[in-house]
Coordinates of C-alpha atoms and ligand atoms in Angstrom, one line a residue:
M1 CA 26.4 10.3 -42.4
R2 CA 22.9 11.8 -43.2
N3 CA 21.5 14.9 -42.2
Y4 CA 18.0 15.1 -40.3
S5 CA 16.0 17.7 -38.8
Q6 CA 14.1 17.5 -35.7
S7 CA 12.0 20.6 -34.0
G8 CA 13.7 22.4 -36.2
D9 CA 17.4 21.6 -35.0
T10 CA 19.9 19.5 -37.3
R11 CA 21.6 17.1 -36.0
V12 CA 23.9 14.3 -37.8
L13 CA 22.6 10.4 -38.2
P14 CA 25.2 8.3 -37.7
A15 CA 26.5 5.9 -40.7
G16 CA 24.6 2.7 -41.0
A17 CA 21.9 4.6 -38.7
P18 CA 18.2 4.2 -39.5
G19 CA 17.3 5.2 -43.3
E20 CA 20.1 3.7 -45.0
A21 CA 19.5 1.4 -47.6
S22 CA 16.6 0.0 -46.2
G23 CA 16.6 -3.7 -44.9
S24 CA 20.6 -3.1 -43.8
L25 CA 19.2 -2.4 -39.9
A26 CA 16.8 -5.1 -40.2
A27 CA 19.4 -7.6 -40.0
R28 CA 19.4 -10.1 -37.6
A29 CA 21.7 -9.9 -34.9
P30 CA 23.0 -12.3 -32.8
G31 CA 20.4 -14.3 -30.5
G32 CA 17.7 -14.2 -33.5
V33 CA 16.8 -10.4 -32.5
Q34 CA 16.6 -8.0 -34.8
S35 CA 18.1 -4.7 -35.1
I36 CA 15.9 -1.4 -34.5
G37 CA 18.3 1.2 -34.1
E38 CA 21.5 2.2 -32.6
I39 CA 22.8 4.4 -29.7
V40 CA 23.7 8.2 -30.5
E41 CA 24.2 9.5 -26.7
V42 CA 24.5 7.6 -23.5
S43 CA 24.3 9.3 -19.9
G44 CA 24.4 7.8 -16.5
R45 CA 20.7 7.1 -16.5
G46 CA 20.2 5.9 -20.0
A47 CA 20.8 6.8 -23.5
T48 CA 19.2 8.4 -26.8
G49 CA 19.0 6.4 -29.9
I50 CA 18.1 6.3 -33.2
F51 CA 15.3 4.0 -34.1
D52 CA 14.2 2.8 -38.0
K53 CA 10.8 3.2 -38.3
D54 CA 10.9 0.6 -41.0
A55 CA 12.7 -2.0 -39.3
M56 CA 10.4 -1.6 -36.1
D57 CA 7.3 -2.2 -38.6
A58 CA 8.8 -5.4 -39.8
I59 CA 9.3 -6.7 -36.3
I60 CA 5.6 -5.5 -35.7
T61 CA 4.1 -7.1 -38.7
A62 CA 6.4 -10.6 -38.9
E63 CA 4.4 -14.0 -38.1
D64 CA 6.0 -14.2 -34.5
G65 CA 6.2 -10.4 -34.1
D66 CA 6.4 -8.0 -31.3
P67 CA 3.2 -5.6 -31.6
L68 CA 4.7 -3.5 -29.0
V69 CA 8.5 -2.9 -30.4
G70 CA 9.7 0.5 -30.3
Q71 CA 6.7 1.4 -28.0
I72 CA 7.0 4.0 -25.4
G73 CA 7.1 1.8 -22.0
S74 CA 8.6 -1.0 -23.7
M75 CA 11.6 -2.7 -23.5
V76 CA 15.3 -2.9 -26.0
R77 CA 18.2 -5.0 -25.7
I78 CA 21.6 -2.7 -26.1
H79 CA 24.1 -5.2 -27.4
V80 CA 27.4 -3.6 -25.8
T81 CA 30.5 -5.8 -26.0
G82 CA 30.2 -8.7 -24.2
S83 CA 26.9 -8.2 -22.5
Y84 CA 23.4 -6.6 -22.7
V85 CA 22.0 -4.0 -21.2
Y86 CA 18.6 -3.7 -21.2
A87 CA 16.2 -0.1 -21.3
I88 CA 12.7 1.2 -21.5
I89 CA 11.9 3.5 -23.8
R90 CA 10.7 6.8 -22.2
E91 CA 9.9 8.9 -25.5
L92 CA 9.9 8.9 -28.7
K93 CA 10.2 11.8 -31.2
N94 CA 9.9 12.1 -35.2
A95 CA 13.6 12.8 -36.8
S96 CA 12.3 13.0 -40.3
L97 CA 15.0 12.5 -42.7
N98 CA 15.6 14.9 -45.2
G99 CA 13.9 12.9 -47.8
G100 CA 14.7 9.6 -46.6
P101 CA 12.6 7.1 -44.8
M102 CA 11.2 8.0 -41.3
G103 CA 13.2 7.7 -37.9
L104 CA 12.8 8.2 -34.6
I105 CA 14.8 9.6 -31.7
A106 CA 14.5 7.2 -28.5
E107 CA 14.9 8.3 -25.0
M108 CA 15.7 5.4 -22.8
D109 CA 16.1 4.7 -19.0
F110 CA 18.6 1.9 -18.3
I111 CA 17.0 -0.8 -16.2
G112 CA 19.9 -3.4 -15.7
Q113 CA 22.5 -5.7 -17.4
G114 CA 22.5 -9.4 -18.8
E115 CA 25.5 -11.7 -19.2
R116 CA 25.7 -14.6 -21.5
F117 CA 26.7 -17.9 -19.6
G118 CA 26.2 -21.7 -19.7
A119 CA 26.2 -23.9 -22.4
E120 CA 26.6 -22.1 -25.8
Q121 CA 26.2 -19.0 -24.1
R122 CA 22.4 -19.7 -24.2
T123 CA 21.6 -18.7 -20.9
I124 CA 21.2 -14.5 -19.8
L125 CA 21.6 -14.0 -16.5
F126 CA 20.5 -10.4 -15.6
G127 CA 21.1 -8.0 -12.7
R128 CA 19.8 -4.4 -11.9
G129 CA 22.3 -1.2 -12.3
V130 CA 24.7 -1.3 -15.2
S131 CA 28.2 -1.8 -15.1
K132 CA 29.3 -1.7 -18.4
F133 CA 27.8 1.4 -20.1
P134 CA 26.4 1.3 -23.9
V135 CA 28.6 3.7 -26.5
P136 CA 27.4 5.6 -29.5
G137 CA 27.3 3.4 -32.1
D138 CA 25.8 0.3 -30.3
M139 CA 23.0 -1.5 -31.6
V140 CA 19.5 -1.5 -30.2
S141 CA 17.7 -4.4 -30.9
N142 CA 13.9 -5.7 -29.7
V143 CA 14.1 -8.2 -26.6
R144 CA 12.9 -11.6 -27.3
A145 CA 11.3 -14.3 -24.7
E146 CA 14.4 -15.3 -23.6
D147 CA 15.3 -11.7 -22.5
V148 CA 12.2 -11.3 -20.7
K149 CA 12.2 -14.6 -19.1
A150 CA 15.9 -14.0 -17.5
I151 CA 14.8 -10.2 -16.4
F152 CA 11.9 -11.7 -14.8
A153 CA 13.3 -14.8 -13.1
P154 CA 13.4 -14.6 -9.2
M155 CA 16.4 -16.5 -9.9
G156 CA 16.2 -18.7 -6.7
R157 CA 14.8 -16.4 -4.4
A158 CA 11.3 -16.9 -2.8
H159 CA 8.9 -15.8 -4.5
V160 CA 5.4 -15.6 -5.2
N161 CA 3.2 -15.2 -8.7
I162 CA 0.8 -13.2 -9.6
G163 CA 0.2 -12.6 -13.1
S164 CA 2.0 -12.4 -16.8
V165 CA 4.2 -10.1 -18.0
Y166 CA 2.9 -7.9 -20.4
P167 CA 3.0 -8.2 -23.7
H168 CA 3.7 -11.8 -24.3
H169 CA 1.9 -12.9 -21.2
T170 CA 4.1 -16.5 -21.8
V171 CA 6.3 -15.3 -18.5
N172 CA 5.4 -15.4 -15.0
A173 CA 5.3 -12.4 -13.2
S174 CA 6.9 -12.8 -9.7
I175 CA 6.8 -10.7 -6.8
L176 CA 9.8 -11.2 -4.5
T177 CA 8.6 -12.1 -1.1
D178 CA 11.4 -10.8 1.2
G179 CA 11.8 -7.6 -0.8
M180 CA 8.5 -6.9 -1.1
L181 CA 7.7 -7.4 2.7
S182 CA 11.0 -6.2 4.1
K183 CA 10.7 -2.1 2.5
H184 CA 6.4 -1.9 2.7
F185 CA 4.4 -1.6 -0.4
A186 CA 1.7 0.2 -1.8
V187 CA -1.1 -0.4 -4.1
L188 CA -2.4 3.0 -6.2
G189 CA -4.9 3.4 -8.6
S190 CA -8.4 5.0 -9.4
T191 CA -11.5 3.8 -7.8
G192 CA -12.5 0.4 -9.2
T193 CA -9.6 -0.6 -11.2
G194 CA -8.7 -3.7 -8.8
K195 CA -6.4 -2.6 -6.0
S196 CA -8.5 -4.3 -3.4
C197 CA -8.7 -7.5 -5.8
T198 CA -4.9 -7.0 -6.3
L199 CA -4.4 -7.2 -2.6
A200 CA -6.6 -10.4 -2.1
L201 CA -4.6 -11.7 -4.5
L202 CA -1.4 -11.3 -3.1
V203 CA -2.4 -12.1 0.5
H204 CA -3.9 -15.5 -1.1
R205 CA -0.9 -16.3 -2.7
L206 CA 1.3 -15.5 0.4
S207 CA -0.8 -17.5 2.7
E208 CA -0.7 -20.1 0.4
Q209 CA 2.8 -20.8 0.1
M210 CA 3.4 -19.2 3.5
P211 CA 0.5 -20.7 6.1
N212 CA 1.8 -19.7 9.2
G213 CA 2.3 -15.4 8.4
H214 CA 0.6 -12.7 10.1
I215 CA -1.3 -10.6 8.6
I216 CA -3.6 -7.8 9.5
I217 CA -5.9 -6.0 7.2
L218 CA -7.4 -2.6 8.3
D219 CA -10.6 -2.7 6.4
P220 CA -13.1 0.0 6.3
H221 CA -15.6 -1.5 3.8
D222 CA -15.7 -4.5 5.8
E223 CA -15.0 -6.4 2.3
Y224 CA -12.6 -9.0 3.1
A225 CA -14.3 -11.2 5.1
A226 CA -15.7 -12.5 1.6
A227 CA -12.4 -13.2 0.4
F228 CA -10.8 -15.1 3.1
K229 CA -14.0 -16.9 5.1
E230 CA -12.2 -19.9 7.1
H231 CA -8.8 -18.7 6.8
A232 CA -8.9 -15.1 8.3
E233 CA -10.2 -14.3 12.2
C234 CA -13.2 -11.6 11.2
I235 CA -12.6 -8.9 14.1
N236 CA -15.5 -6.0 14.2
T237 CA -17.1 -4.2 16.9
D238 CA -19.4 -6.5 17.4
N239 CA -16.6 -9.1 18.7
L240 CA -13.5 -6.4 19.2
R241 CA -12.5 -5.9 22.8
L242 CA -10.5 -3.3 22.2
P243 CA -10.1 -1.9 25.6
Y244 CA -9.7 2.3 26.7
W245 CA -6.9 1.7 28.7
M246 CA -4.8 0.6 25.8
M247 CA -4.7 4.4 24.5
N248 CA -1.4 6.3 25.3
L249 CA -1.8 9.7 26.3
E250 CA -2.1 11.6 22.6
E251 CA -5.1 9.2 21.8
H252 CA -6.8 9.8 25.1
I253 CA -6.6 13.5 24.3
E254 CA -8.0 12.8 20.8
I255 CA -10.6 10.8 21.7
V256 CA -12.0 13.0 25.1
I257 CA -10.6 16.6 24.2
G258 CA -10.3 16.7 20.5
Q259 CA -9.1 20.3 18.8
R260 CA -12.3 21.8 20.2
T261 CA -12.2 24.2 23.4
P262 CA -9.9 27.2 23.5
E263 CA -9.0 25.8 27.0
R264 CA -7.4 22.9 25.7
E265 CA -4.0 23.1 26.9
V266 CA -5.6 23.1 30.5
E267 CA -7.9 20.3 29.7
V268 CA -4.9 18.3 28.4
D269 CA -2.9 19.2 31.6
I270 CA -5.7 17.7 34.0
L271 CA -6.3 14.6 31.2
K272 CA -2.4 14.0 32.0
R273 CA -2.5 13.9 35.6
S274 CA -5.5 12.5 36.2
L275 CA -4.8 9.3 33.7
L276 CA -1.3 8.7 35.4
A277 CA -2.8 8.9 38.8
A278 CA -5.4 6.4 37.8
R279 CA -3.0 3.7 36.0
K280 CA -0.7 4.4 38.8
E281 CA -3.6 3.2 41.3
A282 CA -4.2 0.4 39.4
A283 CA -0.8 -0.9 39.4
H284 CA 0.2 -0.3 42.9
D285 CA -0.5 -3.8 44.0
K286 CA 1.0 -5.3 40.4
D287 CA 4.4 -5.9 39.4
Y288 CA 4.6 -3.5 36.1
G289 CA 8.0 -1.9 37.0
R290 CA 8.5 1.6 35.5
F291 CA 5.5 2.8 33.8
T292 CA 4.6 6.2 32.2
V293 CA 1.2 7.8 31.2
D294 CA 1.4 6.0 28.1
T295 CA 2.1 2.1 29.4
P296 CA -1.1 -0.1 28.6
I297 CA -2.1 -0.5 32.2
P298 CA -5.8 -1.6 32.7
Y299 CA -7.2 1.3 34.8
R300 CA -10.9 1.6 36.2
L301 CA -12.7 4.6 34.4
A302 CA -14.6 5.3 37.3
D303 CA -11.3 5.9 39.1
L304 CA -10.6 8.4 36.6
L305 CA -13.4 9.9 37.1
K306 CA -13.1 10.2 40.7
I307 CA -9.6 11.6 40.4
I308 CA -10.9 14.0 38.3
D309 CA -13.5 15.1 40.8
Q310 CA -10.8 15.2 43.7
D311 CA -8.6 17.3 41.5
M312 CA -11.4 19.5 41.2
G313 CA -12.3 20.1 44.7
R314 CA -8.8 21.4 45.6
L315 CA -9.2 24.6 47.2
D316 CA -5.5 25.4 45.6
K317 CA -6.3 24.7 42.2
A318 CA -5.0 27.2 39.6
E319 CA -8.0 26.2 37.0
T320 CA -11.8 27.0 36.6
I321 CA -14.3 24.0 37.2
E322 CA -15.3 24.4 33.7
P323 CA -12.5 21.8 31.9
Y324 CA -13.1 19.7 34.9
L325 CA -16.6 19.1 34.1
K326 CA -16.1 19.3 30.2
L327 CA -14.0 16.2 30.7
K328 CA -15.7 14.2 33.2
S329 CA -19.1 14.8 30.7
R330 CA -17.0 13.6 27.5
I331 CA -15.9 10.7 29.7
E332 CA -19.3 9.8 31.0
E333 CA -20.8 10.1 27.6
L334 CA -18.1 7.5 26.0
K335 CA -19.1 5.2 28.9
G336 CA -22.4 5.4 28.1
D337 CA -23.0 5.5 24.4
D338 CA -23.3 1.8 23.2
R339 CA -21.8 2.3 20.1
Y340 CA -18.7 2.8 22.2
S341 CA -18.9 -0.2 23.9
F342 CA -16.4 -1.9 22.3
M343 CA -14.0 0.3 23.7
F344 CA -15.2 1.9 26.6
A345 CA -17.5 -0.8 28.4
T346 CA -16.7 -1.3 32.0
V347 CA -16.2 -4.7 31.6
L348 CA -12.9 -3.9 29.7
A349 CA -11.3 -2.8 32.9
R350 CA -9.6 -6.4 33.2
D351 CA -6.3 -6.8 31.9
N352 CA -7.1 -8.8 28.0
L353 CA -4.5 -7.3 26.6
P354 CA -2.3 -10.6 25.7
D355 CA -5.8 -11.8 24.2
V356 CA -6.3 -9.0 21.9
M357 CA -2.9 -9.2 20.9
S358 CA -2.7 -13.0 20.1
R359 CA -6.3 -12.7 18.2
V360 CA -5.0 -9.6 16.1
L361 CA -1.5 -10.9 15.4
R362 CA -2.4 -14.6 14.9
I363 CA -0.3 -16.0 17.5
P364 CA -0.4 -18.8 17.7
V365 CA -2.0 -18.9 14.1
N366 CA -4.5 -22.0 14.2
D367 CA -4.7 -21.8 10.6
K368 CA -6.0 -18.1 9.7
P369 CA -2.6 -16.2 8.9
V370 CA -4.8 -13.5 8.5
S371 CA -6.7 -11.0 10.8
I372 CA -9.6 -9.0 9.3
I373 CA -10.6 -5.6 11.1
G374 CA -13.9 -4.6 10.2
L375 CA -13.7 -0.7 11.0
A376 CA -17.6 0.1 9.3
G377 CA -19.1 -0.2 12.5
V378 CA -16.6 1.6 14.0
P379 CA -18.2 5.5 14.8
S380 CA -16.3 8.0 12.4
S381 CA -15.7 10.4 15.2
I382 CA -13.2 7.5 16.8
V383 CA -12.0 5.4 13.9
D384 CA -8.6 7.4 13.6
V385 CA -8.2 6.4 17.6
V386 CA -9.2 2.6 17.0
V387 CA -6.4 2.5 13.7
S388 CA -4.2 4.5 15.7
V389 CA -4.2 2.0 18.9
L390 CA -4.0 -0.9 16.7
C391 CA -1.1 0.2 14.2
R392 CA 0.7 1.3 17.4
T393 CA 0.0 -1.6 19.7
V394 CA 1.1 -3.8 16.6
F395 CA 4.6 -1.7 16.4
D396 CA 4.8 -1.7 20.1
F397 CA 4.7 -5.4 20.2
A398 CA 6.9 -6.0 17.7
V399 CA 9.3 -3.7 19.4
W400 CA 9.1 -5.5 23.0
G401 CA 8.5 -8.7 21.3
R402 CA 11.6 -8.9 19.3
K403 CA 13.9 -10.3 21.8
A404 CA 12.1 -13.8 21.5
N405 CA 12.0 -15.3 18.7
S406 CA 9.9 -12.5 16.9
R407 CA 7.3 -12.9 14.4
P408 CA 7.1 -10.5 11.2
V409 CA 3.8 -8.8 10.7
L410 CA 2.4 -7.5 7.5
L411 CA -0.2 -4.6 8.4
I412 CA -2.4 -3.1 5.6
C413 CA -3.9 0.2 5.4
E414 CA -6.9 -0.2 3.0
E415 CA -7.9 3.2 2.1
A416 CA -5.1 4.7 3.3
H417 CA -5.9 8.7 2.4
R418 CA -8.5 8.2 5.4
Y419 CA -5.5 8.2 8.0
I420 CA -2.5 9.4 6.5
P421 CA -3.7 12.6 4.5
E422 CA -1.0 14.9 3.4
E423 CA -2.8 17.9 5.0
A424 CA -0.9 20.1 7.6
E425 CA -3.8 20.9 9.4
V426 CA -4.4 17.0 10.1
N427 CA -1.0 16.5 11.6
Y428 CA -2.1 16.2 15.1
R429 CA -3.6 12.7 14.2
S430 CA -2.6 10.3 16.1
A431 CA -3.5 7.5 13.5
R432 CA -0.9 9.2 11.1
K433 CA 2.0 9.6 13.7
S434 CA 1.5 5.6 14.3
I435 CA 1.5 4.9 10.8
E436 CA 4.6 7.1 10.1
R437 CA 6.5 5.4 12.6
I438 CA 5.9 1.7 11.3
A439 CA 7.0 3.8 7.6
K440 CA 9.8 4.8 9.4
E441 CA 11.2 2.1 11.5
G442 CA 8.6 -0.9 11.2
R443 CA 11.3 -2.7 9.0
K444 CA 14.1 -3.1 12.0
Y445 CA 11.2 -4.4 13.8
G446 CA 9.6 -7.2 11.4
V447 CA 6.6 -4.7 10.7
S448 CA 5.6 -4.1 6.9
L449 CA 3.2 -1.9 6.2
G450 CA 1.0 -2.2 2.9
I451 CA -0.5 1.0 1.9
V452 CA -3.9 0.7 -0.3
S453 CA -5.5 4.2 -2.0
Q454 CA -7.2 5.4 -4.6
R455 CA -5.7 9.0 -4.4
P456 CA -2.0 9.3 -4.1
A457 CA -1.6 12.6 -4.2
D458 CA -3.4 13.3 -0.9
L459 CA -1.5 10.6 0.8
A460 CA 1.6 11.6 3.4
E461 CA 4.2 11.8 0.8
S462 CA 6.8 11.0 4.2
I463 CA 4.9 7.2 4.2
L464 CA 4.2 6.7 0.4
S465 CA 8.1 7.6 -0.3
Q466 CA 8.9 5.2 2.3
C467 CA 7.2 2.5 -0.1
G468 CA 9.9 0.0 -1.5
T469 CA 7.4 -1.7 -3.6
I470 CA 4.7 0.5 -6.1
F471 CA 1.6 -1.4 -7.7
A472 CA 0.3 1.2 -9.9
M473 CA -2.9 0.6 -11.4
R474 CA -4.5 2.8 -14.0
M475 CA -4.9 6.3 -13.1
N476 CA -6.7 9.4 -14.8
N477 CA -5.8 12.1 -12.4
E478 CA -2.9 13.9 -13.6
K479 CA -2.3 15.2 -9.7
D480 CA -2.0 11.4 -8.9
Q481 CA 0.3 10.6 -12.0
R482 CA 2.7 13.1 -11.0
F483 CA 2.7 12.2 -7.8
I484 CA 3.6 8.7 -8.5
E485 CA 6.1 9.9 -10.8
N486 CA 8.0 11.4 -7.9
V487 CA 7.7 8.4 -5.5
M488 CA 8.7 5.6 -8.5
P489 CA 12.1 5.0 -8.3
E490 CA 14.3 5.8 -11.6
G491 CA 14.2 3.7 -14.8
A492 CA 10.2 3.5 -14.8
D493 CA 9.5 6.7 -16.4
G494 CA 8.5 5.1 -19.4
M495 CA 6.5 2.8 -18.2
L496 CA 4.3 5.5 -15.7
A497 CA 3.1 6.8 -19.6
A498 CA 0.9 3.8 -19.8
L499 CA -0.7 4.5 -16.6
P500 CA -4.0 6.6 -17.6
S501 CA -4.4 3.6 -20.2
L502 CA -4.0 0.7 -18.3
Q503 CA -6.6 -2.2 -18.5
N504 CA -8.5 -3.6 -15.3
R505 CA -6.4 -6.3 -13.4
E506 CA -3.5 -4.7 -15.3
A507 CA -0.5 -2.8 -12.4
I508 CA 2.7 -1.6 -13.7
I509 CA 5.2 -2.8 -10.6
V510 CA 8.6 -1.4 -9.6
G511 CA 11.0 -1.4 -6.6
E512 CA 12.6 -4.1 -4.4
G513 CA 9.7 -6.6 -5.2
V514 CA 10.4 -6.9 -8.8
T515 CA 13.5 -7.8 -10.5
A516 CA 12.8 -5.2 -12.7
P517 CA 10.1 -2.7 -13.5
V518 CA 7.2 -4.6 -15.5
R519 CA 3.8 -4.3 -16.5
V520 CA 1.4 -6.9 -15.3
L521 CA -1.8 -8.3 -16.5
L522 CA -2.9 -10.0 -12.9
D523 CA -4.6 -13.3 -12.6
D524 CA -8.0 -13.7 -12.7
L525 CA -9.2 -14.4 -9.3
H526 CA -11.4 -16.4 -8.4
E527 CA -15.4 -14.7 -7.5
D528 CA -15.4 -16.9 -4.1
L529 CA -11.8 -15.3 -3.6
R530 CA -12.5 -11.6 -4.2
P531 CA -13.4 -9.1 -2.0
S532 CA -16.9 -8.1 -1.6
S533 CA -16.9 -4.8 -3.5
D534 CA -18.2 -6.0 -7.2
D535 CA -19.3 -3.1 -9.2
P536 CA -23.4 -2.7 -9.0
K537 CA -25.1 -4.6 -11.8
F538 CA -27.7 -1.5 -12.4
S539 CA -28.4 -3.5 -16.0
E540 CA -29.7 -6.9 -13.7
V541 CA -31.1 -5.3 -10.8
W542 CA -33.3 -2.7 -12.1
R543 CA -35.6 -5.1 -14.1
T544 CA -37.5 -6.5 -11.5
D545 CA -39.2 -4.9 -8.6
V546 CA -37.9 -5.4 -4.8
E547 CA -39.3 -8.3 -3.5
D548 CA -38.7 -8.5 0.2
P549 CA -41.1 -6.8 1.7
R550 CA -38.7 -6.5 5.5
Y551 CA -35.9 -4.6 2.9
I552 CA -36.2 -0.8 4.4
E553 CA -37.0 -1.9 7.9
Q554 CA -33.7 -4.7 8.0
A555 CA -31.7 -1.9 6.5
I556 CA -32.8 0.6 9.1
K557 CA -31.9 -1.9 11.8
R558 CA -29.1 -2.4 10.7
W559 CA -28.1 1.3 10.5
R560 CA -29.1 1.9 13.8
S561 CA -27.6 -1.0 15.8
Q562 CA -24.6 0.1 13.6
S563 CA -24.4 -4.2 12.9
L564 CA -24.5 -5.5 9.4
E565 CA -24.7 -8.8 11.2
L566 CA -28.5 -8.6 11.9
Ligands
ATP1 N1 -7.4 -9.6 -10.1 C1 -8.7 -9.8 -10.7 N2 -9.8 -10.8 -10.6 C2 -10.9 -10.9 -11.0 N3 -11.6 -9.6 -10.9 C3 -10.9 -8.4 -10.8 C4 -9.6 -8.4 -10.5 N4 -9.5 -7.0 -10.2 C5 -10.5 -6.5 -10.4 N5 -11.2 -7.2 -10.8 C6 -13.0 -6.7 -10.6 O1 -12.8 -5.6 -11.0 C7 -13.7 -4.8 -9.8 C8 -13.2 -3.7 -8.9 O2 -11.7 -4.1 -8.3 P1 -11.5 -3.7 -7.0 O3 -12.7 -3.8 -6.0 O4 -10.4 -4.5 -6.4 O5 -11.6 -2.1 -7.3 P2 -10.8 -1.1 -6.2 O6 -9.4 -0.4 -7.1 O7 -10.4 -1.6 -4.9 O8 -11.9 0.2 -6.0 P3 -12.1 0.9 -5.1 O9 -10.9 2.2 -5.0 O10 -13.5 1.4 -5.3 O11 -11.9 0.0 -3.9 C9 -14.1 -6.1 -9.2 O12 -15.3 -6.3 -8.4 C10 -13.7 -7.5 -9.8 O13 -14.8 -7.8 -10.5
MG2 MG1 -11.1 -1.3 -3.1

């Protein structure tokens, strides 16, 4: 026994612990690994150990050494009788020994257990959770390639490879397809850290393996068309027909009335009555069965205006005529404005719901498993409603389509903080409601959500907490880091310490989509397969003058027509 002091208090170092005669702890342990310390305290989720700095240094400097052994976020193996428990180092403190060599107190979180089996017990079988806990005195050692392989082996489960495991980069980092897709996922990180490329990489790998998938990307910056080219159906305001009648009452209210007037309630009431009447009129000779004001039955805007007019002319009405006039003028405005024509053109009164669903959902797939919905051209005043209509109809379709051989769908929301913000005052927003519903119930109907955001702290926590897998890229903002810590499953705390110092293309992945929390160097995506979001090359562009004399003219033309295709 030896006394050592740490932050003023004095504890007792167990016999044979670091600081004993040099070399005793650096002895070779079974399996070719080297001891770096031993356990002194154990709890349900982790353990405290004492590490020998000299033993760690010996491994770091060895020829085939592990440069990161004993570092925060790295993995260790605890030798329990008959098996191994794997843990990640969360915290290290100095345990300066009285007069002796330096020791470290290490806090570790368990990630799982490995059993040896097979010929000569050479193979390790890894499982999540711990059934046989370590006890004080158990040896802690570094992990070797065999451990890393065992821990991250997909074990016959469907998977896609997206990179290599840090720091050795000899083991493939695989994502368990069903684990990730069945419980939603999120890609989070500061701007420019590679979220969109990670997403593109994932979608490429998924669709290479499963060419008949159904993946929808909501793309606010029109950057993904460049990544998928002929493998994707590119939908934008130039070619999208999203009829107004697909909106439910709430979306009608948001687009026609908004939050503006003190007489909002009266307007809502009139709109609700008139909308139901307009749908009824359109449905009278059709076989729609029972329906409500929310049912997507094609009605004519002219009918809606006529009904509002008739209502306004009633002598026994309780309301003044102002709310009627306001409603009418807003509907006329939506009808007449060219920027809204993809949604409010008169020709959209016919029933094209099957075409819209078939195109957006890729049914049949026709070699294009991805549909990219470019939202850059959608006027900002209605983009929220457009997202809401799309997400809600995808979900409703899954609910009503599940009887007939249902096809699971992955819906990806880029820049998700725009549509699903946390702030309470925007609670009324329909997009947030639609996405929240998918987050909560989508799994049961085969609708999976992929959330991408650079501002996790501004995202609705109720939605993020439903994400079973999290890809965390570099994150500098402390508020975001803390937020991520809260939504990360246990066992990953130590890895999160590395969040501010991750390189581009590096991610920490935790949750259902991986066999254990892992730090990954993502594959380098070929230029042709990346979203068009390259950082501007100031150093090159600023060397020469603008060559095209029509540069400004063309930009203004596109701006005015709200179309990038000119
Ligand atoms: N896996 C990768 N393969 C190749 N290049 C990558 C990869 N990841 C990131 N990059 C590079 O980093 C740049 C920024 O990546 P990306 O656009 O994905 O960042 P982002 O996190 O989506 O940024 P923003 O928050 O601004 O949307 C890319 O243009 C690309 O050059
Ligand atoms: Mg991006």
